[in-house]
mmCIF file of C-alpha atoms in Angstrom:
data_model
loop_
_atom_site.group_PDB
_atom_site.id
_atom_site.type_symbol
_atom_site.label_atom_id
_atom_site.label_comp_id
_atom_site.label_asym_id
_atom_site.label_seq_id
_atom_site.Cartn_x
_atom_site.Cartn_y
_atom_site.Cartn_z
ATOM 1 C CA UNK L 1 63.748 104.334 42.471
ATOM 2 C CA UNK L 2 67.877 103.952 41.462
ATOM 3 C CA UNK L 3 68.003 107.385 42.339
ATOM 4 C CA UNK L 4 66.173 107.864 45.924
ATOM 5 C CA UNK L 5 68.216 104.583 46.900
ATOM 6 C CA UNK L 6 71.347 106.519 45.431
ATOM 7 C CA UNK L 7 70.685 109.693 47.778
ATOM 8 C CA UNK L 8 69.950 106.978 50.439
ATOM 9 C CA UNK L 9 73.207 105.590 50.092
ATOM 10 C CA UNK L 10 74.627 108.600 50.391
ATOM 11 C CA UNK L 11 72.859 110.297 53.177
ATOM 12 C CA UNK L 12 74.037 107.266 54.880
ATOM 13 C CA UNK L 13 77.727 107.537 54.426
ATOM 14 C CA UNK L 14 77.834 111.503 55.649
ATOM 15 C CA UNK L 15 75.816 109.706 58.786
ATOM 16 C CA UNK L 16 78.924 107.807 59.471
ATOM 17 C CA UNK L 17 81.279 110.453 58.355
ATOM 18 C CA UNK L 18 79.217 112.691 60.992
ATOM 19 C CA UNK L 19 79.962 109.586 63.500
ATOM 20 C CA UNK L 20 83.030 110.149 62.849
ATOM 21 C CA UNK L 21 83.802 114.085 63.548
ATOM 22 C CA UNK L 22 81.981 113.606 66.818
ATOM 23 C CA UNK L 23 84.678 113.177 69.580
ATOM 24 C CA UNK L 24 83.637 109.644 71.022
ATOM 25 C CA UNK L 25 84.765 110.129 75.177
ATOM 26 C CA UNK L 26 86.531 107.011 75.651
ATOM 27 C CA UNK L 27 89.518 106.497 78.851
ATOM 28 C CA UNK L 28 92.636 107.868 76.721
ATOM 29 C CA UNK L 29 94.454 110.033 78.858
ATOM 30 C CA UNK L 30 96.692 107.952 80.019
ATOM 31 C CA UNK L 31 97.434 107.007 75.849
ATOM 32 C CA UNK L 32 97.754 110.963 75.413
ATOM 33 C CA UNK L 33 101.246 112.696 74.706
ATOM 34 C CA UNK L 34 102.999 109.384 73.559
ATOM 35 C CA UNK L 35 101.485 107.467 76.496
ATOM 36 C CA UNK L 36 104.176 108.970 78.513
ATOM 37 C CA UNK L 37 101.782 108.988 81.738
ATOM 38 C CA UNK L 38 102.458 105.198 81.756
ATOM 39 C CA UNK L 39 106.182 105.687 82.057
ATOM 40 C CA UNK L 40 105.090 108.205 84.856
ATOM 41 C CA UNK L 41 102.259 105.390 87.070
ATOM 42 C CA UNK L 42 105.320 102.732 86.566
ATOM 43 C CA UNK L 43 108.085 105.093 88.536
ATOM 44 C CA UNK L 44 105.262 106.131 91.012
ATOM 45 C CA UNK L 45 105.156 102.120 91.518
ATOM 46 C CA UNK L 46 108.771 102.216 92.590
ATOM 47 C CA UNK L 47 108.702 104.519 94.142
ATOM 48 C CA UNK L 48 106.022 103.904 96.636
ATOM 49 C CA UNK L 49 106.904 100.306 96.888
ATOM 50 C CA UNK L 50 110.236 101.162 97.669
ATOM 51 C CA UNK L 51 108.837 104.002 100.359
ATOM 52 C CA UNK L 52 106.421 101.387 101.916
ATOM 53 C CA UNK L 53 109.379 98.871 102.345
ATOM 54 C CA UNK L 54 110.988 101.623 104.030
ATOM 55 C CA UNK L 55 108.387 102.423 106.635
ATOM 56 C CA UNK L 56 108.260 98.690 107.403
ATOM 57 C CA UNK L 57 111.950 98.835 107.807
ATOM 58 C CA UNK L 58 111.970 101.670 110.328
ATOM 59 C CA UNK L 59 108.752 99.707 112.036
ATOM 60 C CA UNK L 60 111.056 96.689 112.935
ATOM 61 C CA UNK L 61 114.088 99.597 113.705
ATOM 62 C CA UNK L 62 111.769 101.205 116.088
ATOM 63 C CA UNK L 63 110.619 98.036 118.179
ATOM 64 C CA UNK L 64 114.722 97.137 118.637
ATOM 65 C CA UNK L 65 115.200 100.402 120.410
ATOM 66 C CA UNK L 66 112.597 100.394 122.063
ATOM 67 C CA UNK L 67 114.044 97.296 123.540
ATOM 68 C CA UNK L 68 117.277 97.996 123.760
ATOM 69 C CA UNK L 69 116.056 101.042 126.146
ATOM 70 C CA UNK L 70 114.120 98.701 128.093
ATOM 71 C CA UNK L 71 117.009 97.194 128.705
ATOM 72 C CA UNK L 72 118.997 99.950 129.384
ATOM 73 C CA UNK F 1 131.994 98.057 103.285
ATOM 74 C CA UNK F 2 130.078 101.269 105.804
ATOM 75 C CA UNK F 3 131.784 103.500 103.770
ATOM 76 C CA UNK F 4 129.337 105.849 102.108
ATOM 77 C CA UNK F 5 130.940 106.537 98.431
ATOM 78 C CA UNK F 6 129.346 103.734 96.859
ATOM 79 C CA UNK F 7 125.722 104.994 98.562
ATOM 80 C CA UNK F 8 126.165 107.897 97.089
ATOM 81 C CA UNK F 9 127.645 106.713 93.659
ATOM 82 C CA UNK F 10 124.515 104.495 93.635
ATOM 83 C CA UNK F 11 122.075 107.471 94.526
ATOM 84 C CA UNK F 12 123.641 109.775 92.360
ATOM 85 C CA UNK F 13 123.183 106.703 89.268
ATOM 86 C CA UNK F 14 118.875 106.484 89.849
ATOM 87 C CA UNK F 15 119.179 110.105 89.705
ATOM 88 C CA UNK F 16 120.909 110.139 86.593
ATOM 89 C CA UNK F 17 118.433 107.665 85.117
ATOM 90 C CA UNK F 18 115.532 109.098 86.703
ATOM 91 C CA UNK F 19 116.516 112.404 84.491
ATOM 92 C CA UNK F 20 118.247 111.668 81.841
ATOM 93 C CA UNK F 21 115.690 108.695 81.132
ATOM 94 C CA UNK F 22 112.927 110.686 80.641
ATOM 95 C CA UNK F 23 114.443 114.210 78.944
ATOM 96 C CA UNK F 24 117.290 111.872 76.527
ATOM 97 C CA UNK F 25 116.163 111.438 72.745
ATOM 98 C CA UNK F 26 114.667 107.486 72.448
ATOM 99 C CA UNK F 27 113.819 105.773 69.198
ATOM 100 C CA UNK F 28 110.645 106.561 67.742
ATOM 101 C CA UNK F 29 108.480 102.975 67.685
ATOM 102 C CA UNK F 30 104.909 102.721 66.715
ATOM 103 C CA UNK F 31 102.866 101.482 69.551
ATOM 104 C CA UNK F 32 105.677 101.598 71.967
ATOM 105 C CA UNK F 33 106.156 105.619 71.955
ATOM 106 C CA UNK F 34 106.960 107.035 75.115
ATOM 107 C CA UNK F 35 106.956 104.161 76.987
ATOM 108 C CA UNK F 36 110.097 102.872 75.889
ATOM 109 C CA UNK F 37 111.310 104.731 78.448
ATOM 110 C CA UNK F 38 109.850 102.420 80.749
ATOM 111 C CA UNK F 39 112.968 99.943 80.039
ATOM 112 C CA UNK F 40 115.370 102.189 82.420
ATOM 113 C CA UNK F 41 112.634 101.725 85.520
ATOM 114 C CA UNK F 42 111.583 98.028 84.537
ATOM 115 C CA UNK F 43 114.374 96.141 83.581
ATOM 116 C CA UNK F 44 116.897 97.475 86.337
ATOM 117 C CA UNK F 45 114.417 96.276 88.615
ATOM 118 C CA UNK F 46 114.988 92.131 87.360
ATOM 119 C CA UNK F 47 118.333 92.938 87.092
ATOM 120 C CA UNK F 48 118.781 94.577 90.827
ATOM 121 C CA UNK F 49 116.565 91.075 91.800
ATOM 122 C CA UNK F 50 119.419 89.088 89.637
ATOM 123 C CA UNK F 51 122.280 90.908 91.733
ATOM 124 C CA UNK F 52 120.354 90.333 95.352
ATOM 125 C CA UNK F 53 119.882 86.420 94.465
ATOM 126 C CA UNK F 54 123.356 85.885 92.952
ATOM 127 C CA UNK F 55 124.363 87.382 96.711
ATOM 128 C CA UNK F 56 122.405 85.157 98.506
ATOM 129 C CA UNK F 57 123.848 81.853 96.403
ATOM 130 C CA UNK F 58 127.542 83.210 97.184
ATOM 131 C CA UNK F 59 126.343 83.563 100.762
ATOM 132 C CA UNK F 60 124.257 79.983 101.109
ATOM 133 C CA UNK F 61 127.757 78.200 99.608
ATOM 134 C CA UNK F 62 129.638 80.117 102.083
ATOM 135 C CA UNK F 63 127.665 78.747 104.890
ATOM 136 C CA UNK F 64 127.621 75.798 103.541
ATOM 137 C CA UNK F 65 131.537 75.884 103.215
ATOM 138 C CA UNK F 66 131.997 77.351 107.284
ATOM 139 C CA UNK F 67 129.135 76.970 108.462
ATOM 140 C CA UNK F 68 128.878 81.028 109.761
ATOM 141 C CA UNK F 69 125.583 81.619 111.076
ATOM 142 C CA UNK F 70 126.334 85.665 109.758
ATOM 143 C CA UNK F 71 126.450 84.382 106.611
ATOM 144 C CA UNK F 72 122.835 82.477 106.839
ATOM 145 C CA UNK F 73 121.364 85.753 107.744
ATOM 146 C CA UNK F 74 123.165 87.443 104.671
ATOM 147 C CA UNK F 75 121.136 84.966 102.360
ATOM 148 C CA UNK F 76 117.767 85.316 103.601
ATOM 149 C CA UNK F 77 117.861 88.828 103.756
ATOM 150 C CA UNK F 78 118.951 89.351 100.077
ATOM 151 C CA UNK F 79 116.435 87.082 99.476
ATOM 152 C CA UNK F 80 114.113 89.251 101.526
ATOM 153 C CA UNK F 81 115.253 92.281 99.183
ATOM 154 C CA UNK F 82 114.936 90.510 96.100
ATOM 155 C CA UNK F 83 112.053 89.635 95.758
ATOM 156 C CA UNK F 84 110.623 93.075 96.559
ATOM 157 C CA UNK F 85 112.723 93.975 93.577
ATOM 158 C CA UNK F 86 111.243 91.537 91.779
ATOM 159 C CA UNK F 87 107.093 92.501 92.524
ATOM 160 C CA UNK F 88 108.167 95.718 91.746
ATOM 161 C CA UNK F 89 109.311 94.551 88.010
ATOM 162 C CA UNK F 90 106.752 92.506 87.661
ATOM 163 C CA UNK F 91 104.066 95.238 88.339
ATOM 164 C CA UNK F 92 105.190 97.841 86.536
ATOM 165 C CA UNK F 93 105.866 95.274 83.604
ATOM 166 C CA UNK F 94 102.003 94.839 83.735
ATOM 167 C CA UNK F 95 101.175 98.078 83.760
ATOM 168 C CA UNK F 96 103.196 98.565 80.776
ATOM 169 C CA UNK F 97 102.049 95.358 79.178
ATOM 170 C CA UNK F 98 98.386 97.399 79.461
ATOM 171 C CA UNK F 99 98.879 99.858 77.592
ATOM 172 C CA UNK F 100 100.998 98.113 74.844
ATOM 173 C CA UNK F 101 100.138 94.808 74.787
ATOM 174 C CA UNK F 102 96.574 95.565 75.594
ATOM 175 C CA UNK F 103 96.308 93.392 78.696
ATOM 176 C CA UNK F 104 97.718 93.703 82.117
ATOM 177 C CA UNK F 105 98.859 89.623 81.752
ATOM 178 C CA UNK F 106 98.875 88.438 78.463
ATOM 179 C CA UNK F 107 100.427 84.509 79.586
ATOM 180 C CA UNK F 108 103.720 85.414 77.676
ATOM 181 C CA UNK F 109 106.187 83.123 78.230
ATOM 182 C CA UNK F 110 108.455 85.650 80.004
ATOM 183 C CA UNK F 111 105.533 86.258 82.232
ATOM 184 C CA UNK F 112 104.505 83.108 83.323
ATOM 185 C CA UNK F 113 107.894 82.088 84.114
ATOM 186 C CA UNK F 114 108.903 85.376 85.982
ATOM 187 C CA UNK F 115 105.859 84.439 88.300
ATOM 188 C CA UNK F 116 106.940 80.598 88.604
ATOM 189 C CA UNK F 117 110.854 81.740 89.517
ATOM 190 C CA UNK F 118 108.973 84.226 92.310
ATOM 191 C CA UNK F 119 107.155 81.615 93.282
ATOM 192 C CA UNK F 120 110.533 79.546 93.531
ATOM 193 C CA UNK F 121 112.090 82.461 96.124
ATOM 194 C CA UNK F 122 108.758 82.154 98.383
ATOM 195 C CA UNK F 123 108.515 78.357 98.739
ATOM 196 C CA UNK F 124 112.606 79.158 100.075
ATOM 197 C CA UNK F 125 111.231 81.540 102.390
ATOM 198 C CA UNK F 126 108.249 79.049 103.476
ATOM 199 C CA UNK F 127 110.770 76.396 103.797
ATOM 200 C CA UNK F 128 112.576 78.316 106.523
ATOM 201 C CA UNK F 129 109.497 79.404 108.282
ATOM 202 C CA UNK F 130 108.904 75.685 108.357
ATOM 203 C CA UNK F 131 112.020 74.185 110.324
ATOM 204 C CA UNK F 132 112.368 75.401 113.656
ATOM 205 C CA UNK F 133 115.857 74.088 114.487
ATOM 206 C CA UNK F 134 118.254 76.990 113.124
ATOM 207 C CA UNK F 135 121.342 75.052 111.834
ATOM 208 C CA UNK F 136 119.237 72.517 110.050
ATOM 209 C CA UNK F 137 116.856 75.548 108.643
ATOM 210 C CA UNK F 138 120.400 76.870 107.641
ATOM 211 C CA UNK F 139 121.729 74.204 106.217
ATOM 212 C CA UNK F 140 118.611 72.834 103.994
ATOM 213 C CA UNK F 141 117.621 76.202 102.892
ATOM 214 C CA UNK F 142 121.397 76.885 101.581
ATOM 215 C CA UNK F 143 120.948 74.011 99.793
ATOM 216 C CA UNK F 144 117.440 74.356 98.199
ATOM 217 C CA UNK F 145 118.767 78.338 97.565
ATOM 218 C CA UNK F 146 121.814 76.653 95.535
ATOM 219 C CA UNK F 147 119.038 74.693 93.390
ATOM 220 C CA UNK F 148 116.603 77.492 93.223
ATOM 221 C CA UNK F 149 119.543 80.254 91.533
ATOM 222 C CA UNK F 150 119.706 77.826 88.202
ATOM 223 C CA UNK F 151 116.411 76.781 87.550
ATOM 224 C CA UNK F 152 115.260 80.796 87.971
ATOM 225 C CA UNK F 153 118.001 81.564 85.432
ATOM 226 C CA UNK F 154 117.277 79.154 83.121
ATOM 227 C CA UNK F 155 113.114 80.380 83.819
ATOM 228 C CA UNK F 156 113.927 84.189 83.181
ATOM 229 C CA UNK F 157 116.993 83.917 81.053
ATOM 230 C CA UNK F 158 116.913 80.618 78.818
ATOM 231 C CA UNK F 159 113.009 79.255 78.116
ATOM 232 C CA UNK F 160 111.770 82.396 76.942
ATOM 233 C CA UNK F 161 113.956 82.633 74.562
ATOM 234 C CA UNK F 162 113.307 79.306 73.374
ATOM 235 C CA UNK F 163 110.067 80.202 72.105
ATOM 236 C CA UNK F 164 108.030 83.072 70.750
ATOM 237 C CA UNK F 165 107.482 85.747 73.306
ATOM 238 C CA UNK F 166 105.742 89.180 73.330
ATOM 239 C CA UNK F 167 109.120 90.770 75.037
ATOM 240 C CA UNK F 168 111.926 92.078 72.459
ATOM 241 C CA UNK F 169 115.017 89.891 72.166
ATOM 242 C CA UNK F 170 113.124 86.796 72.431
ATOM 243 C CA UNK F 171 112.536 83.636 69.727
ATOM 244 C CA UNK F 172 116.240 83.015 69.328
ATOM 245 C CA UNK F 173 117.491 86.583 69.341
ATOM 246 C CA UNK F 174 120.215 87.635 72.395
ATOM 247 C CA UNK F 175 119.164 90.646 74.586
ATOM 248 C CA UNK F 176 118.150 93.903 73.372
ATOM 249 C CA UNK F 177 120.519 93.623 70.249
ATOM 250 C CA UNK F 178 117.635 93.162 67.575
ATOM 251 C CA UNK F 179 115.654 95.685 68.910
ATOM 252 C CA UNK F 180 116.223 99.416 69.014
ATOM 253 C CA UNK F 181 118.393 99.620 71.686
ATOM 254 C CA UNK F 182 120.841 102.199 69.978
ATOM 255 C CA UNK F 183 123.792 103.934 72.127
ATOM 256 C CA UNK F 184 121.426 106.606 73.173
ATOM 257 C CA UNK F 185 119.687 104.160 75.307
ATOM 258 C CA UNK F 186 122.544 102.412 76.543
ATOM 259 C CA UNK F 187 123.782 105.477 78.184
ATOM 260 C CA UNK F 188 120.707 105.280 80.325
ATOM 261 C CA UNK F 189 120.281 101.917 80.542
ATOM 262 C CA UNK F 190 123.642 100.818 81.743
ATOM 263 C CA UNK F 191 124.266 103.316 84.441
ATOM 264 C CA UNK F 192 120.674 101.895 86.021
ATOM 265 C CA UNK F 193 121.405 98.554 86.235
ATOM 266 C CA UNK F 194 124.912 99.641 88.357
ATOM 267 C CA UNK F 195 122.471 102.237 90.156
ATOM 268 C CA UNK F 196 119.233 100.124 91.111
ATOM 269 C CA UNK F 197 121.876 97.270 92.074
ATOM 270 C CA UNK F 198 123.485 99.232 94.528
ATOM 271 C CA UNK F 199 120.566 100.539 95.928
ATOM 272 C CA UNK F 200 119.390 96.996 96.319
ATOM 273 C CA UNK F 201 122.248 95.886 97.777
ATOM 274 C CA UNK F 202 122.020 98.950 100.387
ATOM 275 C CA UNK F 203 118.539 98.209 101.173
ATOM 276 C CA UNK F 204 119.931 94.667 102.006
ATOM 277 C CA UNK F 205 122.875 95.703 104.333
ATOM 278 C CA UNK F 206 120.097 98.117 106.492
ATOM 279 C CA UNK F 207 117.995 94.736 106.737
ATOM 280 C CA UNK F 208 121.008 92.589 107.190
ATOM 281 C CA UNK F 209 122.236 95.248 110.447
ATOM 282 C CA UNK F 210 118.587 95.220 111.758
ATOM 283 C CA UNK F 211 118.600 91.388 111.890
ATOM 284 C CA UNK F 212 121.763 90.831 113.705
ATOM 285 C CA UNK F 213 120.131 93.456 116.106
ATOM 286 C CA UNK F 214 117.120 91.249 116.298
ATOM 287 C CA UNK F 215 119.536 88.222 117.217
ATOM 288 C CA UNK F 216 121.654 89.877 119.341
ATOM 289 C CA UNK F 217 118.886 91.254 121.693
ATOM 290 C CA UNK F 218 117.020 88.347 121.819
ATOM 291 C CA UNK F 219 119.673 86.065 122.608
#
């Protein structure tokens, strides 16, 4: 009895160890290469914020010219 | 100030930081890797913010001194510029806090605080959507502007400190000093804050220019 429990036991832990070689697919690639993709998403931020802010800015540029022609 | 040196000294800064910031050697931190280089884009952003709103207090107690309506203008558009500044650190400090902290907001002091001093800059903007006479709009928003600089100081700069925080330098220890911030990163760091700030303050000028426009035509 000891002894079939024994093998048991350790059939059991090369299960896990088994779990364990299998490559789990979890949502890493942006932890990959020293997470440096994060350092990448957070100057793509600035970046477009700063680009939408500019749009906007030539928006309210456009509509005073087009005025000032009216004008004209 | 339309001379175009300091545009391009400020362009020619981000550039600098935008390279040398991610190809210069950085301390090697559990947890933190790569993303440490995060502090040239993240930080110069709160610290372009800090440069905008220190211009708009010079510019409310200006008005407030002679009463220039130019100068009125000058503050809210900083303001205007600012706080742009500002979303942008505070985003890209959440994305960061993701992937280090393990939540996009954790409630860290520093956090909540950042959001209450943003919160601070749009009741000022509210507050002048809200009075329709312009000198008395000028006048009380100087003055609420004049209250707002100190108490988002103390927010970003003092309270955090004061307690136990998940950002570096904070639970009684100044700045970056404790941390790893060794002369490598300065190099970076330094020339960003200059940089961003300067960009800022451009960005502010081009909306400062558009307004008086505005005003002129519809005068």
């Amino acid at each position: 009895m000891k002894k079939i429990i024994f093998a048991l036991m350790l059939l059991l832990s090369s299960v896990q160890l088994f779990a364990q070689s299998n490559d789990v697919e979890m949502a890493d690639a942006l932890r990959s290469n020293g997470k440096i993709y994060v350092v990448v998403i957070c100057i793509v931020i600035i970046l477009l914020g700063l680009l939408v802010y500019l749009f906007s800015l030539d928006k309210r540029l456009k509509k005073i010219e087009k005025k000032s022609s009216d004008k004209n | 100030m339309n001379k175009i040196w300091w545009k391009i000294l400020g362009s020619v800064l981000v550039l600098y930081t935008a390279i040398a910031g991610l190809l210069l050697g950085v301390p090697h931190l559990a947890i933190l890797n790569e993303t440490i280089r995060n502090l040239y884009f993240h930080v110069p952003m709160w610290f372009a913010m800090l440069t905008l709103f220190s211009i708009s207090v010079f510019y409310s107690i200006k008005y407030l001194l002679y009463g220039k309506e130019s100068d009125d203008i000058r503050a809210i558009e900083s303001v205007n510029v600012g706080i742009i500044f500002s979303i942008l650190g505070l985003v890209t400090g959440a994305v960061w806090a993701k992937f280090t902290w393990g939540q996009f907001w954790s409630f860290d002091v520093k956090q909540n605080f950042t959001a209450v001093a943003i919160l601070l800059y749009f009741a000022y903007l509210v507050l002048r959507n809200a009075i329709d006479e312009e000198q008395k709009r000028a006048k009380i928003s100087a003055i609420y502007n004049i209250f707002a600089f100190p108490m988002m100081v103390v927010l970003i700069m003092v309270l955090p400190r004061l307690s136990d925080s998940l950002h570096p330098g904070n639970g009684g220890n100044p700045g970056f000093n404790s941390y790893d911030l060794d002369s490598r990163m300065r190099a970076v760091l330094y020339p960003a804050f200059i940089g961003w700030s300067i960009i800022g303050y451009w960005i502010y000028t081009i909306r400062f220019r558009i307004r008086t426009l505005e005003n002129k035509q519809n005068l």
